[in-house]
Amino acid sequence: MDYSLAIENGPETIPGGTGLLLVHPSIGETDRIDTDFLKTDTDAFLVVSTRTTAREVEQKLEYYDVDETKATILDTLSVERGYSRRTSDDVYYVSAPDDLDGVVDRVERFLTEHEGKRRVSVDSLTEMAYYADDDAVYEAAADILDLLDQHDAVGIFHLSEEVHEVATLDRFRELFEGVIELDSEGNVTVDVN
């Protein structure tokens, strides 16, 4: 199954099972790329949020006119930070951004419980590494990529280039079938194998 890819300078479509790494500067405007990815040619999508709360994700989706009825959100911050949690059918929580097993499990449950064209956004691997470590996050990303492949789904994974060593960035780049580079001027380049 092919998925439309509404990202400038990228291919028109990508095959199911594809994971894209979005490498960006810390202050980069990633929301536009992320929401274009999520709202195009999609029956259901999951946002794994390690940078913002579920409420902030909902606000972002509304601002960028993404169909929230297709959204499932995994909030990894609110429990650890002691924020109030609003339980709903489409918002889930794990204890902290370093609960990588919990994150992978929730991705698997989302992919199993939803049909059709499914997309996953992991925002961000950098935050997960801040709480856990690079090796554990690499393994979790590899596990999620395997799940995307098994379920013919696609995903986008955020990684901030300024925070990680070059060797770490290169290691993550090699893990993914495609890399989207966003520079500080907002220019986008896409390389999909």
Coordinates of N, CA and C in Angstrom, one line a residue:
M1 N 0.9 -1.2 0.0 CA 0.0 0.0 0.0 C 0.9 1.2 0.0
D2 N 0.6 2.2 -0.9 CA 1.4 3.4 -0.9 C 0.6 4.5 -0.2
Y3 N 1.4 5.4 0.4 CA 0.9 6.6 1.1 C 1.3 7.9 0.4
S4 N 0.4 8.8 0.2 CA 0.8 10.1 -0.3 C 1.8 10.8 0.7
L5 N 2.8 11.5 0.2 CA 3.7 12.2 1.1 C 3.6 13.7 0.7
A6 N 2.9 14.4 1.5 CA 2.7 15.9 1.2 C 3.9 16.7 1.9
I7 N 5.1 16.4 1.5 CA 6.2 17.1 2.0 C 7.0 17.6 0.9
E8 N 7.3 19.0 0.9 CA 8.0 19.6 -0.2 C 9.3 18.9 -0.5
N9 N 9.6 18.8 -1.8 CA 10.9 18.2 -2.3 C 11.0 16.7 -2.0
G10 N 9.9 16.1 -1.6 CA 9.9 14.7 -1.4 C 9.2 13.9 -2.5
P11 N 9.2 12.6 -2.6 CA 8.5 11.9 -3.6 C 7.0 12.0 -3.3
E12 N 6.2 11.7 -4.4 CA 4.8 11.9 -4.3 C 4.2 10.9 -3.3
T13 N 4.8 9.6 -3.3 CA 4.3 8.6 -2.4 C 5.5 7.9 -1.7
I14 N 5.2 7.2 -0.6 CA 6.1 6.3 0.0 C 5.3 5.0 0.3
P15 N 6.1 3.8 0.2 CA 5.4 2.6 0.5 C 5.1 2.4 2.0
G16 N 4.0 1.6 2.3 CA 3.8 1.2 3.6 C 5.0 0.5 4.2
G17 N 5.2 0.7 5.5 CA 6.4 0.2 6.2 C 7.5 1.2 6.2
T18 N 7.4 2.3 5.6 CA 8.5 3.3 5.6 C 8.5 4.2 6.9
G19 N 9.7 4.3 7.4 CA 9.9 5.2 8.5 C 10.8 6.4 8.0
L20 N 10.4 7.6 8.3 CA 11.1 8.8 7.9 C 11.7 9.4 9.2
L21 N 13.0 9.8 9.1 CA 13.7 10.6 10.2 C 13.7 12.0 9.8
L22 N 13.1 12.9 10.6 CA 13.1 14.3 10.4 C 14.2 14.9 11.3
V23 N 15.2 15.3 10.6 CA 16.4 15.9 11.3 C 16.2 17.4 11.2
H24 N 16.3 18.1 12.4 CA 15.9 19.5 12.4 C 16.7 20.3 13.4
P25 N 16.9 21.6 13.3 CA 17.5 22.4 14.3 C 16.6 22.5 15.5
S26 N 17.2 22.8 16.7 CA 16.4 22.8 17.9 C 15.2 23.7 17.8
I27 N 15.4 24.8 17.1 CA 14.3 25.8 17.0 C 13.5 25.7 15.7
G28 N 13.7 24.6 15.0 CA 13.1 24.4 13.7 C 11.6 24.3 13.8
E29 N 11.0 24.8 12.7 CA 9.5 24.8 12.6 C 9.1 23.4 12.1
T30 N 9.0 22.4 13.0 CA 8.7 21.1 12.6 C 7.2 20.8 12.5
D31 N 6.4 21.6 13.1 CA 4.9 21.4 13.2 C 4.3 21.3 11.8
R32 N 4.7 22.2 10.9 CA 4.1 22.2 9.6 C 4.4 20.8 8.9
I33 N 5.6 20.4 8.9 CA 6.0 19.1 8.3 C 5.2 17.9 8.9
D34 N 5.2 17.9 10.2 CA 4.6 16.9 11.0 C 3.1 16.8 10.7
T35 N 2.4 17.9 10.7 CA 0.9 17.9 10.5 C 0.6 17.7 9.0
D36 N 1.4 18.1 8.1 CA 1.2 17.8 6.7 C 1.3 16.3 6.5
F37 N 2.3 15.7 7.2 CA 2.5 14.2 7.1 C 1.2 13.5 7.7
L38 N 0.7 14.0 8.8 CA -0.4 13.3 9.5 C -1.7 13.4 8.8
K39 N -2.0 14.5 8.2 CA -3.4 14.8 7.7 C -3.6 14.3 6.3
T40 N -2.6 13.9 5.6 CA -2.7 13.5 4.2 C -2.9 12.0 4.0
D41 N -3.9 11.5 3.3 CA -4.1 10.1 2.9 C -4.0 9.2 4.2
T42 N -4.8 9.5 5.2 CA -4.7 8.8 6.5 C -6.1 8.5 7.0
D43 N -6.2 7.2 7.5 CA -7.4 6.8 8.2 C -7.3 7.0 9.7
A44 N -6.1 6.8 10.2 CA -5.9 7.0 11.7 C -4.5 7.3 11.9
F45 N -4.2 8.1 12.9 CA -2.8 8.4 13.2 C -2.6 8.5 14.7
L46 N -1.3 8.2 15.1 CA -0.9 8.2 16.5 C 0.2 9.2 16.7
V47 N 0.1 10.1 17.6 CA 1.2 11.0 18.0 C 1.8 10.6 19.3
V48 N 3.0 10.2 19.3 CA 3.8 9.9 20.5 C 4.5 11.1 20.9
S49 N 4.0 11.8 21.9 CA 4.5 13.1 22.3 C 5.4 13.0 23.6
T50 N 6.6 13.3 23.3 CA 7.6 13.4 24.5 C 8.0 14.8 24.8
R51 N 7.6 15.8 24.0 CA 8.0 17.2 24.2 C 6.8 18.0 24.8
T52 N 5.6 17.6 24.4 CA 4.4 18.4 24.8 C 3.3 17.5 25.4
T53 N 2.4 18.1 26.1 CA 1.3 17.3 26.7 C 0.2 17.1 25.6
A54 N -0.7 16.2 25.9 CA -1.8 15.8 25.0 C -2.6 17.1 24.7
R55 N -2.8 17.9 25.6 CA -3.6 19.2 25.4 C -2.9 20.0 24.3
E56 N -1.5 20.2 24.4 CA -0.8 20.9 23.5 C -0.8 20.3 22.1
V57 N -0.7 19.0 22.0 CA -0.9 18.3 20.7 C -2.2 18.6 20.1
E58 N -3.3 18.5 20.9 CA -4.6 18.8 20.4 C -4.7 20.2 19.8
Q59 N -4.1 21.2 20.5 CA -4.1 22.5 20.0 C -3.3 22.7 18.7
K60 N -2.2 21.9 18.6 CA -1.4 22.0 17.4 C -2.2 21.4 16.2
L61 N -2.9 20.3 16.4 CA -3.7 19.7 15.4 C -4.8 20.6 14.9
E62 N -5.5 21.2 15.9 CA -6.5 22.2 15.6 C -6.0 23.4 14.8
Y63 N -4.9 23.9 15.2 CA -4.3 25.1 14.5 C -4.0 24.8 13.1
Y64 N -3.4 23.6 12.8 CA -3.1 23.2 11.5 C -4.2 22.4 10.7
D65 N -5.4 22.5 11.3 CA -6.6 22.0 10.6 C -6.4 20.5 10.2
V66 N -6.0 19.7 11.2 CA -5.8 18.2 11.1 C -7.1 17.6 11.7
D67 N -7.7 16.6 11.1 CA -8.9 16.0 11.5 C -8.6 15.2 12.8
E68 N -9.0 15.8 13.9 CA -8.8 15.2 15.2 C -9.5 13.9 15.5
T69 N -10.6 13.7 14.7 CA -11.3 12.4 14.9 C -10.5 11.2 14.5
K70 N -9.4 11.4 13.8 CA -8.5 10.4 13.4 C -7.3 10.2 14.3
A71 N -7.2 11.1 15.3 CA -6.1 11.1 16.2 C -6.1 10.3 17.4
T72 N -5.0 9.6 17.7 CA -4.8 9.0 19.0 C -3.5 9.7 19.5
I73 N -3.5 10.0 20.8 CA -2.3 10.7 21.4 C -1.7 9.9 22.5
L74 N -0.4 9.7 22.5 CA 0.2 9.1 23.7 C 1.1 10.2 24.3
D75 N 0.6 10.6 25.5 CA 1.3 11.6 26.3 C 2.3 11.0 27.3
T76 N 3.5 11.3 27.1 CA 4.6 10.7 28.0 C 5.0 11.6 29.1
L77 N 4.5 12.9 29.1 CA 5.0 13.9 30.0 C 4.1 14.1 31.2
S78 N 2.8 14.1 31.0 CA 1.9 14.6 32.1 C 2.0 13.8 33.4
V79 N 2.2 12.5 33.3 CA 2.2 11.7 34.6 C 3.5 12.1 35.4
E80 N 4.6 12.1 34.7 CA 5.9 12.5 35.4 C 5.9 13.9 36.0
R81 N 5.3 14.8 35.2 CA 5.3 16.2 35.7 C 4.2 16.6 36.6
G82 N 3.3 15.6 36.9 CA 2.2 15.8 37.8 C 1.1 16.6 37.3
Y83 N 1.0 16.7 36.0 CA -0.1 17.5 35.4 C -1.4 16.7 35.5
S84 N -2.5 17.4 35.5 CA -3.8 16.6 35.5 C -4.0 15.9 34.1
R85 N -4.6 14.8 34.2 CA -4.7 14.0 33.0 C -6.2 13.8 32.7
R86 N -6.5 14.1 31.4 CA -7.9 14.0 31.0 C -8.0 12.7 30.2
T87 N -8.6 11.7 30.8 CA -8.7 10.4 30.1 C -9.8 10.5 29.1
S88 N -9.5 10.0 27.9 CA -10.5 9.9 26.9 C -10.2 8.7 26.0
D89 N -11.1 8.4 25.1 CA -10.9 7.2 24.3 C -9.7 7.3 23.4
D90 N -9.2 8.5 23.2 CA -8.1 8.7 22.2 C -6.8 9.3 22.8
V91 N -6.8 9.4 24.1 CA -5.6 9.9 24.8 C -5.1 8.9 25.8
Y92 N -3.8 8.5 25.7 CA -3.2 7.5 26.6 C -2.0 8.1 27.2
Y93 N -1.6 7.5 28.3 CA -0.4 8.0 29.0 C 0.5 6.8 29.4
V94 N 1.8 7.1 29.4 CA 2.8 6.3 30.0 C 3.5 7.1 31.1
S95 N 4.2 6.5 32.0 CA 4.7 7.2 33.2 C 5.7 8.2 32.9
A96 N 6.5 8.1 31.9 CA 7.6 9.1 31.6 C 8.1 8.8 30.2
P97 N 8.9 9.8 29.6 CA 9.4 9.6 28.3 C 10.4 8.5 28.2
D98 N 11.0 8.0 29.3 CA 11.9 6.9 29.2 C 11.2 5.5 29.4
D99 N 9.9 5.5 29.5 CA 9.2 4.2 29.5 C 9.1 3.7 28.1
L100 N 10.2 3.3 27.5 CA 10.3 3.0 26.1 C 9.4 1.7 25.8
D101 N 9.4 0.8 26.7 CA 8.6 -0.4 26.5 C 7.1 -0.1 26.4
G102 N 6.7 0.9 27.3 CA 5.3 1.3 27.3 C 5.0 2.0 26.0
V103 N 6.0 2.8 25.4 CA 5.7 3.5 24.2 C 5.6 2.5 23.0
V104 N 6.5 1.6 22.9 CA 6.5 0.6 21.9 C 5.2 -0.2 22.0
D105 N 4.8 -0.6 23.2 CA 3.6 -1.4 23.4 C 2.4 -0.6 22.9
R106 N 2.3 0.7 23.2 CA 1.1 1.5 22.8 C 1.1 1.7 21.3
V107 N 2.3 1.8 20.6 CA 2.3 1.9 19.2 C 1.8 0.6 18.6
E108 N 2.2 -0.5 19.1 CA 1.7 -1.8 18.6 C 0.2 -1.9 18.8
R109 N -0.3 -1.5 20.0 CA -1.8 -1.6 20.2 C -2.5 -0.7 19.2
F110 N -2.0 0.5 19.0 CA -2.6 1.4 18.0 C -2.7 0.7 16.6
L111 N -1.6 0.2 16.2 CA -1.5 -0.4 14.8 C -2.5 -1.6 14.7
T112 N -2.6 -2.4 15.8 CA -3.4 -3.6 15.8 C -4.9 -3.2 15.9
E113 N -5.2 -2.1 16.6 CA -6.6 -1.8 16.8 C -7.2 -0.9 15.7
H114 N -6.4 -0.4 14.9 CA -6.9 0.5 13.8 C -6.7 -0.1 12.4
E115 N -7.6 0.2 11.5 CA -7.4 -0.4 10.1 C -7.2 0.7 9.1
G116 N -6.8 0.3 7.9 CA -6.6 1.3 6.9 C -5.3 1.9 6.9
K117 N -5.2 3.1 6.4 CA -3.9 3.8 6.3 C -3.6 4.4 7.7
R118 N -2.5 4.0 8.3 CA -2.1 4.4 9.6 C -0.8 5.1 9.6
R119 N -0.7 6.2 10.3 CA 0.6 6.9 10.4 C 0.9 7.1 11.9
V120 N 2.2 7.2 12.2 CA 2.7 7.4 13.5 C 3.7 8.5 13.5
S121 N 3.6 9.5 14.4 CA 4.6 10.5 14.6 C 5.2 10.4 16.0
V122 N 6.6 10.3 16.0 CA 7.3 10.2 17.3 C 8.0 11.6 17.5
D123 N 7.5 12.4 18.4 CA 8.1 13.7 18.6 C 8.4 13.9 20.1
S124 N 9.7 13.6 20.5 CA 10.8 13.3 19.6 C 11.8 12.3 20.2
L125 N 12.6 11.7 19.3 CA 13.6 10.8 19.8 C 14.6 11.5 20.7
T126 N 14.9 12.8 20.4 CA 15.8 13.6 21.2 C 15.4 13.7 22.6
E127 N 14.1 14.0 22.8 CA 13.5 14.0 24.2 C 13.6 12.7 24.9
M128 N 13.3 11.6 24.2 CA 13.4 10.3 24.7 C 14.8 10.0 25.2
A129 N 15.8 10.4 24.4 CA 17.2 10.1 24.7 C 17.7 11.0 25.9
Y130 N 17.0 12.1 26.1 CA 17.3 13.0 27.2 C 17.0 12.3 28.5
Y131 N 15.9 11.5 28.5 CA 15.4 10.8 29.7 C 16.0 9.4 29.8
A132 N 16.2 8.8 28.7 CA 16.8 7.4 28.7 C 18.2 7.5 28.2
D133 N 18.6 6.8 27.1 CA 19.9 7.0 26.5 C 19.8 6.7 25.1
D134 N 20.8 7.1 24.3 CA 20.8 6.9 22.9 C 20.6 5.5 22.4
D135 N 21.3 4.5 23.1 CA 21.2 3.1 22.7 C 19.8 2.6 22.9
A136 N 19.2 2.9 24.0 CA 17.8 2.4 24.3 C 16.8 3.0 23.4
V137 N 17.0 4.3 23.0 CA 16.1 5.0 22.1 C 16.3 4.4 20.7
Y138 N 17.5 4.1 20.3 CA 17.8 3.5 19.0 C 17.0 2.2 18.9
E139 N 17.1 1.3 20.0 CA 16.4 0.0 20.0 C 14.9 0.2 19.9
A140 N 14.4 1.2 20.6 CA 12.9 1.4 20.6 C 12.5 1.9 19.2
A141 N 13.3 2.8 18.6 CA 13.0 3.2 17.2 C 13.0 2.1 16.3
A142 N 14.0 1.2 16.4 CA 14.0 0.0 15.5 C 12.8 -0.9 15.7
D143 N 12.4 -1.0 17.0 CA 11.2 -1.8 17.3 C 9.9 -1.2 16.6
I144 N 9.8 0.1 16.7 CA 8.7 0.8 16.1 C 8.7 0.6 14.6
L145 N 9.9 0.8 14.0 CA 10.0 0.6 12.5 C 9.6 -0.8 12.1
D146 N 10.0 -1.8 12.9 CA 9.5 -3.2 12.6 C 8.0 -3.3 12.7
L147 N 7.4 -2.6 13.6 CA 5.9 -2.6 13.7 C 5.3 -2.0 12.5
L148 N 5.9 -0.8 12.1 CA 5.3 -0.2 10.9 C 5.4 -1.1 9.7
D149 N 6.5 -1.8 9.6 CA 6.6 -2.7 8.5 C 5.6 -3.9 8.5
Q150 N 5.4 -4.4 9.7 CA 4.5 -5.5 9.9 C 3.1 -5.1 9.6
H151 N 2.7 -3.9 9.9 CA 1.3 -3.4 9.8 C 1.1 -2.5 8.5
D152 N 2.1 -2.4 7.7 CA 2.0 -1.6 6.4 C 1.6 -0.2 6.7
A153 N 2.2 0.4 7.8 CA 2.0 1.7 8.2 C 3.2 2.6 7.9
V154 N 3.1 3.9 8.1 CA 4.3 4.7 8.0 C 4.5 5.6 9.2
G155 N 5.7 6.1 9.3 CA 6.0 6.9 10.5 C 7.0 8.0 10.2
I156 N 7.0 9.1 11.1 CA 7.9 10.2 11.1 C 8.5 10.3 12.5
F157 N 9.8 10.4 12.6 CA 10.5 10.5 13.9 C 11.3 11.7 13.9
H158 N 11.1 12.6 14.9 CA 11.9 13.8 15.0 C 13.2 13.6 15.7
L159 N 14.3 14.3 15.3 CA 15.6 14.2 15.9 C 16.3 15.6 15.7
S160 N 16.6 16.2 16.8 CA 17.3 17.5 16.8 C 18.8 17.3 16.6
E161 N 19.3 18.0 15.5 CA 20.7 17.7 15.1 C 21.7 18.4 16.0
E162 N 21.3 19.4 16.7 CA 22.3 20.1 17.6 C 22.6 19.4 18.9
V163 N 21.7 18.5 19.3 CA 21.9 17.9 20.6 C 22.7 16.7 20.6
H164 N 22.8 16.0 19.4 CA 23.5 14.7 19.3 C 24.8 14.8 18.6
E165 N 25.7 13.9 19.0 CA 27.0 13.8 18.3 C 26.8 13.3 16.9
V166 N 27.7 13.7 16.0 CA 27.6 13.3 14.6 C 27.5 11.8 14.4
A167 N 28.2 11.0 15.2 CA 28.2 9.6 15.1 C 26.8 9.1 15.4
T168 N 26.1 9.7 16.4 CA 24.8 9.3 16.8 C 23.8 9.6 15.7
L169 N 23.9 10.8 15.2 CA 23.0 11.3 14.1 C 23.2 10.3 12.9
D170 N 24.4 10.0 12.5 CA 24.6 9.0 11.4 C 24.0 7.7 11.7
R171 N 24.2 7.2 12.9 CA 23.6 5.9 13.3 C 22.1 5.9 13.1
F172 N 21.4 6.9 13.5 CA 20.0 7.0 13.4 C 19.6 7.2 11.9
R173 N 20.4 8.0 11.1 CA 20.1 8.1 9.7 C 20.1 6.8 9.0
E174 N 21.0 5.9 9.3 CA 21.2 4.6 8.7 C 20.0 3.7 9.0
L175 N 19.3 3.9 10.1 CA 18.2 3.1 10.6 C 17.0 3.3 9.7
F176 N 16.8 4.5 9.1 CA 15.6 4.8 8.4 C 15.7 4.7 6.9
E177 N 14.6 4.4 6.3 CA 14.5 4.4 4.8 C 14.6 5.7 4.2
G178 N 14.2 6.8 4.9 CA 14.2 8.1 4.4 C 14.5 9.1 5.4
V179 N 15.2 10.2 5.0 CA 15.6 11.3 5.9 C 15.1 12.6 5.3
I180 N 14.4 13.3 6.2 CA 14.0 14.7 5.8 C 14.9 15.6 6.6
E181 N 15.5 16.6 5.9 CA 16.4 17.5 6.6 C 15.7 18.9 6.6
L182 N 15.5 19.5 7.7 CA 15.0 20.9 7.8 C 16.1 21.8 8.3
D183 N 16.4 22.8 7.6 CA 17.5 23.7 8.1 C 16.9 24.9 8.8
S184 N 17.7 25.7 9.3 CA 17.3 26.9 10.2 C 16.6 27.9 9.4
E185 N 16.7 27.9 8.0 CA 16.0 28.8 7.1 C 14.6 28.3 6.7
G186 N 14.3 27.0 7.2 CA 13.0 26.4 6.8 C 13.1 25.7 5.5
N187 N 14.3 25.5 4.9 CA 14.4 24.7 3.7 C 14.3 23.2 4.0
V188 N 13.7 22.5 3.1 CA 13.5 21.0 3.3 C 14.2 20.3 2.2
T189 N 14.9 19.2 2.5 CA 15.4 18.3 1.6 C 15.0 16.9 2.0
V190 N 14.7 16.0 1.1 CA 14.1 14.7 1.4 C 14.9 13.7 0.6
D191 N 15.4 12.7 1.3 CA 16.2 11.6 0.7 C 15.5 10.3 1.1
V192 N 14.8 9.6 0.2 CA 14.1 8.4 0.5 C 14.7 7.3 -0.4
N193 N 15.1 6.2 0.3 CA 15.7 5.1 -0.5 C 14.7 4.3 -1.3

